[in-house]
JSON list of N, CA and C in Angstrom, two decimals:
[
{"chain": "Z", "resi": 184, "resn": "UNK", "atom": "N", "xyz": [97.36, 127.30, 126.40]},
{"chain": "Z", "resi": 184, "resn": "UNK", "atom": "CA", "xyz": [98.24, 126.20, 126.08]},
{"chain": "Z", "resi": 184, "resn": "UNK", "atom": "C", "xyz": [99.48, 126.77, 125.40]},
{"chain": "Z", "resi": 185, "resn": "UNK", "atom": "N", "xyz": [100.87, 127.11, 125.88]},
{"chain": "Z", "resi": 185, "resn": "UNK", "atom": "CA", "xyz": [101.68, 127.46, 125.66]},
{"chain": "Z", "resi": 185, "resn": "UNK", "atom": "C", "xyz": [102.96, 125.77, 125.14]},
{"chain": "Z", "resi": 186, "resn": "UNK", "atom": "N", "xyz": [103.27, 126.47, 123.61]},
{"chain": "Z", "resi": 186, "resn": "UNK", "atom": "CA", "xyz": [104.11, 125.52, 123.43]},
{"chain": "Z", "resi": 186, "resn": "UNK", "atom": "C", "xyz": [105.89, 125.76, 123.30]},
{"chain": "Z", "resi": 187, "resn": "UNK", "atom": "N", "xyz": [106.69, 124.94, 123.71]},
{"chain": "Z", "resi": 187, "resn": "UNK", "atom": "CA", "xyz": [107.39, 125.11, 124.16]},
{"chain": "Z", "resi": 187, "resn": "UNK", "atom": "C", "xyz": [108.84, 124.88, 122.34]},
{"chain": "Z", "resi": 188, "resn": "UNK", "atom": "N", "xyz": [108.88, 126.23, 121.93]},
{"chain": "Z", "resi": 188, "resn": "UNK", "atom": "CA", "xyz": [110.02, 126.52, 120.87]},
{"chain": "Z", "resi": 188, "resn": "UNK", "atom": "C", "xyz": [110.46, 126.08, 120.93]},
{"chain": "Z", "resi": 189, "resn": "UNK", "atom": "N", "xyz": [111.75, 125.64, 122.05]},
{"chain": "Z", "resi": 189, "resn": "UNK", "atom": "CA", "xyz": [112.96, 125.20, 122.22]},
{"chain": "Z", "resi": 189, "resn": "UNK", "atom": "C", "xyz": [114.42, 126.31, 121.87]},
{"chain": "Z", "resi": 190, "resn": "UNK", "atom": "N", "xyz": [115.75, 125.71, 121.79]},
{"chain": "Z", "resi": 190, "resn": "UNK", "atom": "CA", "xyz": [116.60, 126.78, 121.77]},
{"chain": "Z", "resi": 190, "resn": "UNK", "atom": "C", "xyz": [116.38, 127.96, 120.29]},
{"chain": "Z", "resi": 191, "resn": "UNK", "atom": "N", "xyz": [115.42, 127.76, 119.94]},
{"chain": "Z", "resi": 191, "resn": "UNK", "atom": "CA", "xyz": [115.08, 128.66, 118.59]},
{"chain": "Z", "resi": 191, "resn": "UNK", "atom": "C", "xyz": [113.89, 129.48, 118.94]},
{"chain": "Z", "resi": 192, "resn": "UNK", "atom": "N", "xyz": [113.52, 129.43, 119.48]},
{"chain": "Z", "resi": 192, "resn": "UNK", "atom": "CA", "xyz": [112.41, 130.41, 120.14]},
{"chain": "Z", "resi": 192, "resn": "UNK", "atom": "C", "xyz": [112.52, 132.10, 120.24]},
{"chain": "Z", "resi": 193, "resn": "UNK", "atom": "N", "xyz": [113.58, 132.49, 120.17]},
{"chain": "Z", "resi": 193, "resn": "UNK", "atom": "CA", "xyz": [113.95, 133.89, 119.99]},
{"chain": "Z", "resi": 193, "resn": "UNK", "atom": "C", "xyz": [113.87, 134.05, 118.62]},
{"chain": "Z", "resi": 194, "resn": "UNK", "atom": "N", "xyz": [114.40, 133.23, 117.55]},
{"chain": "Z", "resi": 194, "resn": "UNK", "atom": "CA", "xyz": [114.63, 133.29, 115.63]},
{"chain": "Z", "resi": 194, "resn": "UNK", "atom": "C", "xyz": [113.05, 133.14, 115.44]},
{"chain": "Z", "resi": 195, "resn": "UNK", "atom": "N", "xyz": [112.50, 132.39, 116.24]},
{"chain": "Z", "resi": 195, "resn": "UNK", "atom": "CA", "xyz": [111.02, 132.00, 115.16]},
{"chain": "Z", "resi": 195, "resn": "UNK", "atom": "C", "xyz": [109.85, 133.24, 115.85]},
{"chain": "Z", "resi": 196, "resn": "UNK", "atom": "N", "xyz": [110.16, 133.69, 117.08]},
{"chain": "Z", "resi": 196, "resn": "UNK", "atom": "CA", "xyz": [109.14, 134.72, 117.47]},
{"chain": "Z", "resi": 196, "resn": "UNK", "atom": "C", "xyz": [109.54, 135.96, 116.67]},
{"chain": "Z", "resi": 197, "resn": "UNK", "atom": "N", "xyz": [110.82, 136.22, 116.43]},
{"chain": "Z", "resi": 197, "resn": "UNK", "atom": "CA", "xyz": [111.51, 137.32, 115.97]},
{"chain": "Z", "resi": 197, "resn": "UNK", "atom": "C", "xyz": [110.88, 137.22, 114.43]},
{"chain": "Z", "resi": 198, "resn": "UNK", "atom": "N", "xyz": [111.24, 135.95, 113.47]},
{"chain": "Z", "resi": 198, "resn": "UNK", "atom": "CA", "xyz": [110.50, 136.08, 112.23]},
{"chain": "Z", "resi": 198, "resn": "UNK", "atom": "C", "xyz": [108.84, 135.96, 112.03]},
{"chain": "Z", "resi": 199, "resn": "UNK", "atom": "N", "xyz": [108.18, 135.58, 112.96]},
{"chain": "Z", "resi": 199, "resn": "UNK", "atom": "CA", "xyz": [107.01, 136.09, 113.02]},
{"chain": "Z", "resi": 199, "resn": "UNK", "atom": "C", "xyz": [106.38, 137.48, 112.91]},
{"chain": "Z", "resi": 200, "resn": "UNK", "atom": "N", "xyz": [107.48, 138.03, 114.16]},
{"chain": "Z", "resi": 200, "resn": "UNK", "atom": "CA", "xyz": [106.94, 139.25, 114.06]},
{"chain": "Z", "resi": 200, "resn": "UNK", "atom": "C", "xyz": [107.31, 140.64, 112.78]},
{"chain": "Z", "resi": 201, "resn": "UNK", "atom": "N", "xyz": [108.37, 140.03, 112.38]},
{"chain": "Z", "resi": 201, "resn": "UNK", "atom": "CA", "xyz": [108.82, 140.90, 111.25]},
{"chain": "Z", "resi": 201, "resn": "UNK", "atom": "C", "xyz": [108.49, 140.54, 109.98]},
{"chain": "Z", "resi": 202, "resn": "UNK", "atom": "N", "xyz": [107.24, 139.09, 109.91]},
{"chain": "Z", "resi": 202, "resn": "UNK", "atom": "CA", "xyz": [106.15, 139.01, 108.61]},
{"chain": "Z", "resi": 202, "resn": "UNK", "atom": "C", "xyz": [105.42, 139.97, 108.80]},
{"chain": "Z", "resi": 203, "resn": "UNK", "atom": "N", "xyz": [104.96, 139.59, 110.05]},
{"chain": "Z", "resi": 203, "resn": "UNK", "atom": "CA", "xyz": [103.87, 140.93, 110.76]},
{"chain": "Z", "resi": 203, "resn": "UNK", "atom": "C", "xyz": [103.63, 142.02, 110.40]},
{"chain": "Z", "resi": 204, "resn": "UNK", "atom": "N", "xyz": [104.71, 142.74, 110.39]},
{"chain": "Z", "resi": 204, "resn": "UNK", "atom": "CA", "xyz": [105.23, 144.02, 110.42]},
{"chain": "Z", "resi": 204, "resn": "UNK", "atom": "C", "xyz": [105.32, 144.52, 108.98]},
{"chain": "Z", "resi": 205, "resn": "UNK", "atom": "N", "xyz": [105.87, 143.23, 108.22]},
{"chain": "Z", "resi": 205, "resn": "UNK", "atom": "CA", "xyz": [105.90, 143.68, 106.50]},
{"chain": "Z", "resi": 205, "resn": "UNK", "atom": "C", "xyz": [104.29, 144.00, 106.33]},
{"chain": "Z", "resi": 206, "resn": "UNK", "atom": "N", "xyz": [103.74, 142.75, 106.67]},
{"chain": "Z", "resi": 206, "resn": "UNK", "atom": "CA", "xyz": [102.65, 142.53, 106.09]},
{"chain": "Z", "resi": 206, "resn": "UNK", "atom": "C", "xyz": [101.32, 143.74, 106.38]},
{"chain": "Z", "resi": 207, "resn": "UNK", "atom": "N", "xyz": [101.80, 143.96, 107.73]},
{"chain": "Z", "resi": 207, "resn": "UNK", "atom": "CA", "xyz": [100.66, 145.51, 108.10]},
{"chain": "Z", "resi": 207, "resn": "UNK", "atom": "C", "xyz": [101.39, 147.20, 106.94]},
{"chain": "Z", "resi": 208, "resn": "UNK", "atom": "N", "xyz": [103.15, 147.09, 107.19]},
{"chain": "Z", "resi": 208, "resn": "UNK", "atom": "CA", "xyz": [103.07, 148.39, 106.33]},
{"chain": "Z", "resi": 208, "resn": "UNK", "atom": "C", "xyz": [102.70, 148.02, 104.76]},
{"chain": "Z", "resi": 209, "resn": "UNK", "atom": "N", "xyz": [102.58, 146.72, 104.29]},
{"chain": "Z", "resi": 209, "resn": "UNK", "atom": "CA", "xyz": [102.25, 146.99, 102.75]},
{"chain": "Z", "resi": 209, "resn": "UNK", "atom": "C", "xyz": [100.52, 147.11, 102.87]},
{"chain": "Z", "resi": 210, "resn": "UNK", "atom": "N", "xyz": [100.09, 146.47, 103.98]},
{"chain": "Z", "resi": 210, "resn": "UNK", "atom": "CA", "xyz": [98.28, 146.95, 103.65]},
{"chain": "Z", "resi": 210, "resn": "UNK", "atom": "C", "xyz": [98.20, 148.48, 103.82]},
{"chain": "Z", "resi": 211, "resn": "UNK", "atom": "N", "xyz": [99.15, 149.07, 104.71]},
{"chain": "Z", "resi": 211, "resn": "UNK", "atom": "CA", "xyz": [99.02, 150.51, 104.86]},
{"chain": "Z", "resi": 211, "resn": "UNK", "atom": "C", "xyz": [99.53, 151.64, 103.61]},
{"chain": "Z", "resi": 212, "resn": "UNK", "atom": "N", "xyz": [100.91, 150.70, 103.23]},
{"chain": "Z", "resi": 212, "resn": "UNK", "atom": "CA", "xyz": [100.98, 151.85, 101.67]},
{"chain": "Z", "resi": 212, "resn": "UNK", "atom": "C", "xyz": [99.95, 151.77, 100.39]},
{"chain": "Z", "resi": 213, "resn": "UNK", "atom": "N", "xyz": [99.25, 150.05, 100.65]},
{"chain": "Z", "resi": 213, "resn": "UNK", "atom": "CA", "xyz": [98.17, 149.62, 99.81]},
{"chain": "Z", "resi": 213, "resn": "UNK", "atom": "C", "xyz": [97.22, 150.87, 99.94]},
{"chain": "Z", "resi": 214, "resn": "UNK", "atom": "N", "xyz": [96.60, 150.90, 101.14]},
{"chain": "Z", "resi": 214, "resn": "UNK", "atom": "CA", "xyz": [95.24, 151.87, 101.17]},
{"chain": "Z", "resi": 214, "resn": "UNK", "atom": "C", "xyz": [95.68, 152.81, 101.15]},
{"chain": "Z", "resi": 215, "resn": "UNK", "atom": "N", "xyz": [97.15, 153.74, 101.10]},
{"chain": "Z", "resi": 215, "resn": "UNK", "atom": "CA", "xyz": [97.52, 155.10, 101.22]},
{"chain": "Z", "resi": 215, "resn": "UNK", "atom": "C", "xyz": [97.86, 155.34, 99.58]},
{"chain": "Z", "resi": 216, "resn": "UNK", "atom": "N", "xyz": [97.98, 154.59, 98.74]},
{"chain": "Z", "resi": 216, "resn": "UNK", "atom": "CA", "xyz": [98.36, 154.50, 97.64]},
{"chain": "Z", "resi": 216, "resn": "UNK", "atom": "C", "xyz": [96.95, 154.78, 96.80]},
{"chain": "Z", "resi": 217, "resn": "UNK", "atom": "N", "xyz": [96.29, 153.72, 97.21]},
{"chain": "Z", "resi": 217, "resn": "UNK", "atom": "CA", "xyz": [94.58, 154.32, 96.47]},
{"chain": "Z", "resi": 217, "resn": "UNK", "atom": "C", "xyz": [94.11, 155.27, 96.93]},
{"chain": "Z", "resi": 218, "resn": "UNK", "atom": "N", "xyz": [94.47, 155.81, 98.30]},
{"chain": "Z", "resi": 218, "resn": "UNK", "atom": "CA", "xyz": [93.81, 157.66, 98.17]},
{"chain": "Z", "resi": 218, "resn": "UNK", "atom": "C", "xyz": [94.56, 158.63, 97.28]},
{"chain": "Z", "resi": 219, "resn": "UNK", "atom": "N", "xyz": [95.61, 157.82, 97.43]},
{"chain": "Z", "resi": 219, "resn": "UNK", "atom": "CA", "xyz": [96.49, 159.42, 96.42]},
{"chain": "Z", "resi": 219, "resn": "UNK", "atom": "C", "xyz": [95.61, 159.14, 94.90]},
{"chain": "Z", "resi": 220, "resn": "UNK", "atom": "N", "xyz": [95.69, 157.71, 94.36]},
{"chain": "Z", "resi": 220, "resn": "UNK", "atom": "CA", "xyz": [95.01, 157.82, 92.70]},
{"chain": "Z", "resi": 220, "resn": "UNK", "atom": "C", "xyz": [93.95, 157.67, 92.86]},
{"chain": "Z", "resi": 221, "resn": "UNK", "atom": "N", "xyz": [92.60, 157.70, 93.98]},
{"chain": "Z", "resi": 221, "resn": "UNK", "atom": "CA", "xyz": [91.63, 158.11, 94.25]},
{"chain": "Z", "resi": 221, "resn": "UNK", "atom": "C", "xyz": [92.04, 159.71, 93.85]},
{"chain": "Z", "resi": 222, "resn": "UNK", "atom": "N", "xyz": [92.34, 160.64, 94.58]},
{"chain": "Z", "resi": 222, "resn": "UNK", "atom": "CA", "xyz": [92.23, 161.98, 94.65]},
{"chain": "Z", "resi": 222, "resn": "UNK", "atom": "C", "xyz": [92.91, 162.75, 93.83]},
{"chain": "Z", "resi": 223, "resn": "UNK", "atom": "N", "xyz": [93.59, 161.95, 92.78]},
{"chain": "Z", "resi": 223, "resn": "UNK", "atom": "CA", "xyz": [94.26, 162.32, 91.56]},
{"chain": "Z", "resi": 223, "resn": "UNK", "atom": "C", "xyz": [93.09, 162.15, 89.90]},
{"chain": "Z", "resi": 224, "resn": "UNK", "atom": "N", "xyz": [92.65, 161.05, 90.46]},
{"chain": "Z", "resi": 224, "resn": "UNK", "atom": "CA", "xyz": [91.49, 160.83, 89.43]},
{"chain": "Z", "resi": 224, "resn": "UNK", "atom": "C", "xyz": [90.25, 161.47, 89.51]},
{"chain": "Z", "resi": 225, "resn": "UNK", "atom": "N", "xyz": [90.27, 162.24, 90.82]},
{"chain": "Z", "resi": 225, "resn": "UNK", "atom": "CA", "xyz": [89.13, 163.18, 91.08]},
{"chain": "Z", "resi": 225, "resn": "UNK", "atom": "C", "xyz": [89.55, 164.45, 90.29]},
{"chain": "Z", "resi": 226, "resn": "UNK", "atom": "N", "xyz": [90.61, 164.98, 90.73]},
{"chain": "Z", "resi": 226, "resn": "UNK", "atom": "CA", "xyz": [91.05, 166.12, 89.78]},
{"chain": "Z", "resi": 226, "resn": "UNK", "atom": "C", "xyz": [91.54, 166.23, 88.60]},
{"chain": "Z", "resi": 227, "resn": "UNK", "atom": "N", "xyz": [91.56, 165.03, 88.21]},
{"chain": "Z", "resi": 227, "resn": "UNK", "atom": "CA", "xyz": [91.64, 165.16, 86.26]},
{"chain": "Z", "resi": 227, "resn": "UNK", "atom": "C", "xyz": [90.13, 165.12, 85.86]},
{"chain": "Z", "resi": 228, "resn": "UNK", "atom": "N", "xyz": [89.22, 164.38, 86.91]},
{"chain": "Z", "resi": 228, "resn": "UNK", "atom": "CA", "xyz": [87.59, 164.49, 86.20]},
{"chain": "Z", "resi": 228, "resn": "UNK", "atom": "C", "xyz": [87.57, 166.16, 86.50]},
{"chain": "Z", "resi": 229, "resn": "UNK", "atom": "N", "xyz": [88.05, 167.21, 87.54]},
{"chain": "Z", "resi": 229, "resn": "UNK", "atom": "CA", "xyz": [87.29, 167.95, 87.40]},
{"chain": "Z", "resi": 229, "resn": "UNK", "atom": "C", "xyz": [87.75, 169.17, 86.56]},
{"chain": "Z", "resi": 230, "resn": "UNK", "atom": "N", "xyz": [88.57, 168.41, 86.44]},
{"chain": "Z", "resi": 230, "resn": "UNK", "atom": "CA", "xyz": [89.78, 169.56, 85.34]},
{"chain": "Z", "resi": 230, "resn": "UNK", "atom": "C", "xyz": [89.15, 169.28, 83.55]},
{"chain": "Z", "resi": 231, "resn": "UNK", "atom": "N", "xyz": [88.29, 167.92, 83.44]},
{"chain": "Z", "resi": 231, "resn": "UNK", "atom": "CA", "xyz": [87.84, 168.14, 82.24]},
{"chain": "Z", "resi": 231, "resn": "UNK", "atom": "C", "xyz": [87.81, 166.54, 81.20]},
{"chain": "Z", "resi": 232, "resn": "UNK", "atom": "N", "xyz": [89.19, 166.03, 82.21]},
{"chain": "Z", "resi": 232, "resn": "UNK", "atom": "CA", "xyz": [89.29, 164.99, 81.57]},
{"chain": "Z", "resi": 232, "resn": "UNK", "atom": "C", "xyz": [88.63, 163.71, 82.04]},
{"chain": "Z", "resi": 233, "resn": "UNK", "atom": "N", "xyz": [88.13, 163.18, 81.31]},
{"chain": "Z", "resi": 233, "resn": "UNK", "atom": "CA", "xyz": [87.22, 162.41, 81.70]},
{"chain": "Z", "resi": 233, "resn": "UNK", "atom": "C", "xyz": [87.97, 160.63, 81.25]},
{"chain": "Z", "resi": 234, "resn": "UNK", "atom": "N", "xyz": [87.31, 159.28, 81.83]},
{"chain": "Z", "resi": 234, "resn": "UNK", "atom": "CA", "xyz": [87.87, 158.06, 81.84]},
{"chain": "Z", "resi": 234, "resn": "UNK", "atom": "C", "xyz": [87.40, 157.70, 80.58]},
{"chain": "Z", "resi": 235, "resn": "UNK", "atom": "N", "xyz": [88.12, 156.70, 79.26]},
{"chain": "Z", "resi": 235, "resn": "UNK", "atom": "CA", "xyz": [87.52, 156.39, 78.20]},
{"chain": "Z", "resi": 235, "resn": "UNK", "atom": "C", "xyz": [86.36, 155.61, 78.64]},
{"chain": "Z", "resi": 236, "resn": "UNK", "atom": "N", "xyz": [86.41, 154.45, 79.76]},
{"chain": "Z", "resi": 236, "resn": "UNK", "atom": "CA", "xyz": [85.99, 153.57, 80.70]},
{"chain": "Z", "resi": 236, "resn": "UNK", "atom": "C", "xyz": [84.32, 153.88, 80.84]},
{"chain": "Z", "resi": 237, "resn": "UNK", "atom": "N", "xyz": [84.31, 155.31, 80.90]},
{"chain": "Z", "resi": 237, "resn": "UNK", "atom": "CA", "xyz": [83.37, 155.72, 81.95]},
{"chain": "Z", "resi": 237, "resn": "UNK", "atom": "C", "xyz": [82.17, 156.37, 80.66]},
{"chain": "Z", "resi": 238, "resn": "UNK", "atom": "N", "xyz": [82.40, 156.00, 79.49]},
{"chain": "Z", "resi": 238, "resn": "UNK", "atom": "CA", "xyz": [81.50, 156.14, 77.99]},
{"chain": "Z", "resi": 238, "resn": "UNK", "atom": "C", "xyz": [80.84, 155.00, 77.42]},
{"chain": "Z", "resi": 239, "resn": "UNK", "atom": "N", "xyz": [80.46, 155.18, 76.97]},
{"chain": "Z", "resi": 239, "resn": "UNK", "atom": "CA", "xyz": [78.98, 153.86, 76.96]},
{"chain": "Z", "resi": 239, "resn": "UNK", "atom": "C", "xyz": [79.68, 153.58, 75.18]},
{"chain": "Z", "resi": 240, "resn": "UNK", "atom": "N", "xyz": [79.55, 152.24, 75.04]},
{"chain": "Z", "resi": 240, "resn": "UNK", "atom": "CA", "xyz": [80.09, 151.83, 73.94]},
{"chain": "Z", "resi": 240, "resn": "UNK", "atom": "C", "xyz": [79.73, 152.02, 72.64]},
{"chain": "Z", "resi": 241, "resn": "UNK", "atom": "N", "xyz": [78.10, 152.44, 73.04]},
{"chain": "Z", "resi": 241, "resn": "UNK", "atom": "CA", "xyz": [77.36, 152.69, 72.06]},
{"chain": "Z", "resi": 241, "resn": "UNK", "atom": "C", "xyz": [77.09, 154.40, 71.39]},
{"chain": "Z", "resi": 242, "resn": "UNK", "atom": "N", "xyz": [77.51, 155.00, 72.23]},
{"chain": "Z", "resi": 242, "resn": "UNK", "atom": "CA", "xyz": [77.73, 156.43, 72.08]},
{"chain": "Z", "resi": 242, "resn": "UNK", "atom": "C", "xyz": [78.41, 156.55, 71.31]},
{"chain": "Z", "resi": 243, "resn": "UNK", "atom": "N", "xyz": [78.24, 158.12, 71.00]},
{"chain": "Z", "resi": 243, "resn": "UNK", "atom": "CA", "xyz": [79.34, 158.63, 69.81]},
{"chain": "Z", "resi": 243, "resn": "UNK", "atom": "C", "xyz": [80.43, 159.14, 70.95]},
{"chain": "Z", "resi": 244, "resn": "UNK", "atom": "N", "xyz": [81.93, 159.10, 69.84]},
{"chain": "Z", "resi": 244, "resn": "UNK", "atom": "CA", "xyz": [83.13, 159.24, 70.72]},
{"chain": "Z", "resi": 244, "resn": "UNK", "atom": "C", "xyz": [83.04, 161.27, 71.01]}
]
């Protein structure tokens, strides 16, 4: 079932597709963004430093 735009049919397919387009590269810098501070937070744990986060409240500091 094809519906029929009218003389705007070039503006509204055109801004469709360039939500589109935003909307896929920000999920892509999204998940490219958490591997980098994924793999940044790997190498400060192994370098020594550790998350305050990641200590039990009840422990000594």
């Amino acid at each position: 079932m094809m519906m029929s735009l009218g003389p705007y049919a070039p503006f509204i397919v055109t801004s469709y597709v360039a939500a589109a387009v935003v909307v896929v590269l920000l999920i892509g810098w999204i998940v490219l963004d958490h591997r980098n501070q994924t793999e940044r937070l790997r190498e400060l744990e192994r370098s020594g430093i550790s998350r305050r986060s990641g200590r039990s409240a009840t422990g000594t500091p």
